[in-house]
Amino acid sequence: MKGRPGASPWTLFAFAVPSLVLLVLLNLYPVIYAAYQSLRDGSLISAGDFVGIENYVDVLADPEFWASARFTVIFTVVGVFGSWVVGLALAILLKTRIPGKTLFRVLLLLPWVVPVVVSATAWNWLVATPQSPFPVLAQSLGLGNVLFLANPLLAQITVCVFKVWISFPFMMMMMAAALESVDNNVYEASRVDGASRWKTLTNITLPMISRSTYISWILMTIFCVNDFTTIFLLTGGGPVNATQSLVVLAYNTVFLNFDTGPGVAVAFLMTLVLIIISVVLFRQIRKVQIL
């Protein structure tokens, strides 16, 4: 039986060329140009002189870079695992038979659906000034004048909690979809065997949703490391750069200090770390698939 006549591979390739050229222009060219800028001593209006890897050496020797890297790690770890724990707990709760489950699911999505500008404005109203509700509540409890965004440690905690707040609905949806794939007969068998809820969670639920869990961790890690708006709208990186992440440092270096080379070098180092983390987690996903 003869196969259906079709277009030759070269014809198909010719049709794909315009799209490939467009993709290269839109994605690859900016990356190459940014790499070119990171090797020069330029500004926003001039390319500057070629300095090789001097920008990378200067950035790695700068204590401000390592302080930003440390906060980025804290922000990412709390953002990923905090939102995952909350999202998983709510997904398990919503899997049970509770009245008004659909309404709760919609309400719990609001922190993710509402624009981050609105959420940041609401949180600023709650904690920013001594007259805000939370500082007033803390003072009435005898904790003194607590300024959540003026104290460096409290500002870091507030920003991390805010990140968990706006991120847990995403994790809840990912975990809810993963839980739907687990066969209920497995849970029935574990109940017959007398397994406790904790053993059911750790020995059945978590292993069976591990692939979706690793994917959600990869996505949330990328979201957290690249998250500029959450931090910038809430604290602007302050006080005294306590909440300045690497992406905020790159922005400040390029657009406030007009040092394009070091700023782009920070962004490239950040991207390199993200690639390494993604590769490690993708290997974990492959191991899960093999098992």
Short mmCIF file of C-alpha atoms in Angstrom, two decimals:
data_model
loop_
_atom_site.label_atom_id
_atom_site.label_comp_id
_atom_site.label_asym_id
_atom_site.label_seq_id
_atom_site.Cartn_x
_atom_site.Cartn_y
_atom_site.Cartn_z
CA MET A 1 0.00 0.00 0.00
CA LYS A 2 1.43 3.31 -1.03
CA GLY A 3 1.67 6.12 1.54
CA ARG A 4 -0.10 9.38 0.97
CA PRO A 5 1.91 11.84 -1.13
CA GLY A 6 3.02 14.82 0.92
CA ALA A 7 5.36 17.72 0.92
CA SER A 8 9.08 17.04 0.99
CA PRO A 9 11.09 17.82 4.15
CA TRP A 10 12.72 20.78 2.37
CA THR A 11 9.32 22.26 1.59
CA LEU A 12 8.24 21.92 5.21
CA PHE A 13 11.51 23.46 6.32
CA ALA A 14 10.97 26.39 3.94
CA PHE A 15 7.58 27.05 5.56
CA ALA A 16 9.16 26.91 9.02
CA VAL A 17 12.02 29.30 8.20
CA PRO A 18 10.05 32.56 8.80
CA SER A 19 8.94 31.36 12.24
CA LEU A 20 12.46 30.20 13.13
CA VAL A 21 13.95 33.54 12.07
CA LEU A 22 11.34 35.39 14.14
CA LEU A 23 12.07 33.22 17.20
CA VAL A 24 15.81 33.84 16.85
CA LEU A 25 15.30 37.58 16.52
CA LEU A 26 12.92 37.76 19.49
CA ASN A 27 14.76 35.43 21.89
CA LEU A 28 18.33 34.68 20.91
CA TYR A 29 19.41 38.13 19.71
CA PRO A 30 18.61 39.92 23.02
CA VAL A 31 20.54 37.23 24.94
CA ILE A 32 23.58 37.57 22.68
CA TYR A 33 23.46 41.37 22.90
CA ALA A 34 23.14 41.21 26.70
CA ALA A 35 26.17 38.87 26.85
CA TYR A 36 28.04 41.38 24.68
CA GLN A 37 27.08 44.20 27.08
CA SER A 38 28.22 42.21 30.13
CA LEU A 39 31.76 42.18 28.68
CA ARG A 40 31.92 45.95 28.17
CA ASP A 41 32.20 48.99 30.43
CA GLY A 42 29.15 50.73 29.02
CA SER A 43 26.01 52.57 30.05
CA LEU A 44 22.45 52.84 28.75
CA ILE A 45 23.52 55.29 26.03
CA SER A 46 26.98 54.00 25.06
CA ALA A 47 28.50 50.56 24.48
CA GLY A 48 31.76 51.42 26.29
CA ASP A 49 35.10 49.65 26.05
CA PHE A 50 35.68 45.91 26.01
CA VAL A 51 36.75 44.76 29.51
CA GLY A 52 36.44 40.96 29.19
CA ILE A 53 35.28 39.19 32.35
CA GLU A 54 36.21 42.14 34.59
CA ASN A 55 32.53 42.89 35.29
CA TYR A 56 31.98 39.32 36.51
CA VAL A 57 35.09 39.48 38.72
CA ASP A 58 33.98 42.80 40.22
CA VAL A 59 30.45 41.54 40.83
CA LEU A 60 31.67 38.36 42.54
CA ALA A 61 33.99 40.43 44.76
CA ASP A 62 31.20 42.83 45.78
CA PRO A 63 29.70 42.17 49.27
CA GLU A 64 26.42 43.71 48.10
CA PHE A 65 26.12 40.94 45.49
CA TRP A 66 26.54 38.20 48.10
CA ALA A 67 24.07 39.92 50.47
CA SER A 68 21.53 40.01 47.62
CA ALA A 69 22.32 36.38 46.74
CA ARG A 70 21.77 35.35 50.37
CA PHE A 71 18.36 37.07 50.49
CA THR A 72 17.45 35.59 47.09
CA VAL A 73 18.13 32.10 48.46
CA ILE A 74 16.03 32.78 51.59
CA PHE A 75 13.24 34.35 49.53
CA THR A 76 13.25 31.43 47.06
CA VAL A 77 13.38 28.64 49.67
CA VAL A 78 10.56 30.19 51.73
CA GLY A 79 8.57 31.04 48.60
CA VAL A 80 8.86 27.55 47.08
CA PHE A 81 8.43 25.35 50.13
CA GLY A 82 6.13 27.71 52.06
CA SER A 83 3.67 27.98 49.18
CA TRP A 84 4.01 24.23 48.48
CA VAL A 85 3.16 23.22 52.07
CA VAL A 86 0.16 25.58 52.20
CA GLY A 87 -0.98 24.64 48.70
CA LEU A 88 -0.68 20.88 49.36
CA ALA A 89 -2.55 21.13 52.67
CA LEU A 90 -5.39 23.06 51.04
CA ALA A 91 -5.49 20.70 48.04
CA ILE A 92 -5.81 17.70 50.39
CA LEU A 93 -8.50 19.53 52.40
CA LEU A 94 -10.48 20.41 49.25
CA LYS A 95 -10.30 16.77 48.12
CA THR A 96 -12.45 15.81 51.11
CA ARG A 97 -16.20 16.30 51.20
CA ILE A 98 -16.77 19.71 52.76
CA PRO A 99 -19.75 22.03 52.19
CA GLY A 100 -19.08 25.01 49.89
CA LYS A 101 -15.95 23.44 48.41
CA THR A 102 -16.34 25.19 45.06
CA LEU A 103 -16.78 28.60 46.72
CA PHE A 104 -13.70 28.04 48.92
CA ARG A 105 -11.67 27.03 45.85
CA VAL A 106 -12.61 30.26 44.07
CA LEU A 107 -11.88 32.41 47.13
CA LEU A 108 -8.49 30.73 47.66
CA LEU A 109 -7.51 31.62 44.11
CA LEU A 110 -7.99 35.35 44.74
CA PRO A 111 -4.39 36.05 45.91
CA TRP A 112 -3.16 34.61 42.58
CA VAL A 113 -5.85 36.24 40.43
CA VAL A 114 -5.72 39.75 41.94
CA PRO A 115 -3.01 41.93 40.32
CA VAL A 116 0.13 42.07 42.44
CA VAL A 117 -0.11 45.87 42.53
CA VAL A 118 -3.44 45.62 44.36
CA SER A 119 -2.10 42.96 46.76
CA ALA A 120 1.05 45.01 47.50
CA THR A 121 -1.05 48.12 48.15
CA ALA A 122 -3.26 46.15 50.56
CA TRP A 123 -0.24 44.74 52.42
CA ASN A 124 1.34 48.21 52.60
CA TRP A 125 -1.88 49.45 54.20
CA LEU A 126 -1.76 46.57 56.69
CA VAL A 127 1.87 46.90 57.84
CA ALA A 128 3.69 49.95 56.45
CA THR A 129 3.05 52.73 58.99
CA PRO A 130 2.71 52.88 62.80
CA GLN A 131 -1.01 53.60 62.27
CA SER A 132 -1.50 50.44 60.14
CA PRO A 133 -3.65 47.62 61.62
CA PHE A 134 -0.84 45.14 62.36
CA PRO A 135 1.51 47.61 64.11
CA VAL A 136 -1.47 48.87 66.14
CA LEU A 137 -2.38 45.28 67.05
CA ALA A 138 1.23 44.53 68.05
CA GLN A 139 1.34 47.63 70.25
CA SER A 140 -1.93 46.70 71.94
CA LEU A 141 -0.40 43.27 72.74
CA GLY A 142 2.53 44.96 74.47
CA LEU A 143 5.10 44.31 71.74
CA GLY A 144 6.02 47.99 71.39
CA ASN A 145 6.26 50.01 68.20
CA VAL A 146 6.72 47.25 65.60
CA LEU A 147 7.54 48.62 62.14
CA PHE A 148 7.32 45.69 59.76
CA LEU A 149 8.89 47.41 56.74
CA ALA A 150 11.41 49.63 58.59
CA ASN A 151 13.20 46.86 60.50
CA PRO A 152 15.52 44.83 58.18
CA LEU A 153 14.66 41.42 59.68
CA LEU A 154 10.93 42.10 59.90
CA ALA A 155 10.97 43.46 56.34
CA GLN A 156 12.57 40.22 55.09
CA ILE A 157 10.00 38.12 56.95
CA THR A 158 7.14 40.28 55.64
CA VAL A 159 8.33 40.02 52.03
CA CYS A 160 8.72 36.22 52.29
CA VAL A 161 5.25 35.81 53.86
CA PHE A 162 3.80 38.05 51.14
CA LYS A 163 5.41 35.82 48.51
CA VAL A 164 3.85 32.72 50.08
CA TRP A 165 0.50 34.54 50.19
CA ILE A 166 0.40 35.33 46.47
CA SER A 167 1.96 31.99 45.39
CA PHE A 168 0.09 29.29 47.34
CA PRO A 169 -2.96 29.26 44.95
CA PHE A 170 -0.67 28.19 42.09
CA MET A 171 0.74 25.36 44.19
CA MET A 172 -2.77 24.43 45.35
CA MET A 173 -3.93 24.04 41.74
CA MET A 174 -0.84 22.01 40.79
CA MET A 175 -1.23 19.69 43.79
CA ALA A 176 -5.00 19.38 43.31
CA ALA A 177 -4.45 18.24 39.72
CA ALA A 178 -1.79 15.76 40.89
CA LEU A 179 -4.04 14.37 43.63
CA GLU A 180 -6.81 13.72 41.11
CA SER A 181 -4.46 11.29 39.33
CA VAL A 182 -4.07 9.10 42.45
CA ASP A 183 -6.40 6.10 42.36
CA ASN A 184 -8.84 6.11 45.31
CA ASN A 185 -8.48 2.30 45.51
CA VAL A 186 -4.94 2.84 46.81
CA TYR A 187 -6.29 4.88 49.72
CA GLU A 188 -8.99 2.26 50.37
CA ALA A 189 -6.32 -0.46 50.50
CA SER A 190 -4.19 1.58 52.93
CA ARG A 191 -7.19 2.11 55.20
CA VAL A 192 -7.89 -1.62 55.19
CA ASP A 193 -4.24 -2.23 56.16
CA GLY A 194 -4.63 0.19 59.07
CA ALA A 195 -2.24 2.89 57.79
CA SER A 196 -2.39 6.17 59.70
CA ARG A 197 -3.02 9.48 57.89
CA TRP A 198 0.64 10.45 58.27
CA LYS A 199 1.85 7.16 56.76
CA THR A 200 -0.70 7.51 53.96
CA LEU A 201 0.63 10.98 53.22
CA THR A 202 4.34 10.12 53.36
CA ASN A 203 4.25 6.60 51.87
CA ILE A 204 1.48 6.94 49.27
CA THR A 205 0.44 10.50 48.46
CA LEU A 206 3.83 12.24 48.28
CA PRO A 207 5.58 9.52 46.22
CA MET A 208 2.67 9.29 43.76
CA ILE A 209 2.56 13.05 43.16
CA SER A 210 6.36 13.52 43.22
CA ARG A 211 6.63 14.22 39.48
CA SER A 212 4.13 17.09 39.67
CA THR A 213 5.81 18.28 42.85
CA TYR A 214 9.24 18.55 41.18
CA ILE A 215 7.71 20.40 38.21
CA SER A 216 5.95 22.85 40.54
CA TRP A 217 9.23 23.40 42.44
CA ILE A 218 11.07 24.17 39.18
CA LEU A 219 8.41 26.66 38.08
CA MET A 220 8.14 28.34 41.48
CA THR A 221 11.95 28.56 41.79
CA ILE A 222 12.05 30.42 38.46
CA PHE A 223 9.14 32.63 39.57
CA CYS A 224 10.84 33.49 42.90
CA VAL A 225 14.35 34.17 41.56
CA ASN A 226 12.95 36.37 38.76
CA ASP A 227 10.34 38.03 40.97
CA PHE A 228 10.92 41.77 40.72
CA THR A 229 7.45 43.25 41.24
CA THR A 230 6.67 41.60 44.59
CA ILE A 231 9.79 42.96 46.29
CA PHE A 232 9.94 46.28 44.50
CA LEU A 233 6.30 47.19 45.16
CA LEU A 234 6.45 46.23 48.85
CA THR A 235 9.87 47.51 49.99
CA GLY A 236 11.83 48.65 46.91
CA GLY A 237 14.69 46.46 48.19
CA GLY A 238 14.98 48.29 51.54
CA PRO A 239 15.44 49.04 54.30
CA VAL A 240 19.23 49.37 53.86
CA ASN A 241 19.06 46.82 51.00
CA ALA A 242 17.85 44.09 53.39
CA THR A 243 15.25 42.84 50.88
CA GLN A 244 17.29 43.48 47.76
CA SER A 245 17.30 40.30 45.67
CA LEU A 246 19.58 39.68 42.69
CA VAL A 247 16.99 40.80 40.16
CA VAL A 248 16.41 44.04 42.11
CA LEU A 249 20.19 44.52 42.35
CA ALA A 250 20.49 44.07 38.58
CA TYR A 251 17.72 46.63 38.03
CA ASN A 252 19.28 49.17 40.41
CA THR A 253 22.72 48.70 38.86
CA VAL A 254 21.51 49.17 35.29
CA PHE A 255 18.72 51.74 35.61
CA LEU A 256 19.72 53.73 38.73
CA ASN A 257 23.53 53.55 38.62
CA PHE A 258 23.69 53.30 34.79
CA ASP A 259 26.33 50.52 35.01
CA THR A 260 25.05 48.23 32.26
CA GLY A 261 27.96 45.77 32.29
CA PRO A 262 27.88 44.79 35.99
CA GLY A 263 24.06 44.79 36.04
CA VAL A 264 23.82 42.40 33.09
CA ALA A 265 26.61 40.27 34.63
CA VAL A 266 24.45 39.86 37.77
CA ALA A 267 21.53 38.77 35.59
CA PHE A 268 23.69 36.23 33.74
CA LEU A 269 25.04 34.75 36.98
CA MET A 270 21.47 34.48 38.24
CA THR A 271 20.44 32.70 35.04
CA LEU A 272 23.35 30.26 35.36
CA VAL A 273 22.24 29.27 38.87
CA LEU A 274 18.65 28.83 37.66
CA ILE A 275 19.81 26.52 34.86
CA ILE A 276 21.80 24.38 37.33
CA ILE A 277 18.82 24.10 39.71
CA SER A 278 16.48 23.23 36.83
CA VAL A 279 18.84 20.51 35.55
CA VAL A 280 19.10 18.95 39.03
CA LEU A 281 15.32 18.90 39.47
CA PHE A 282 14.73 17.58 35.94
CA ARG A 283 17.10 14.70 36.74
CA GLN A 284 14.96 13.97 39.79
CA ILE A 285 11.89 13.88 37.52
CA ARG A 286 13.63 11.39 35.22
CA LYS A 287 14.49 9.19 38.21
CA VAL A 288 10.82 9.23 39.24
CA GLN A 289 9.78 8.25 35.71
CA ILE A 290 12.29 5.38 35.68
CA LEU A 291 11.08 4.12 39.06
#
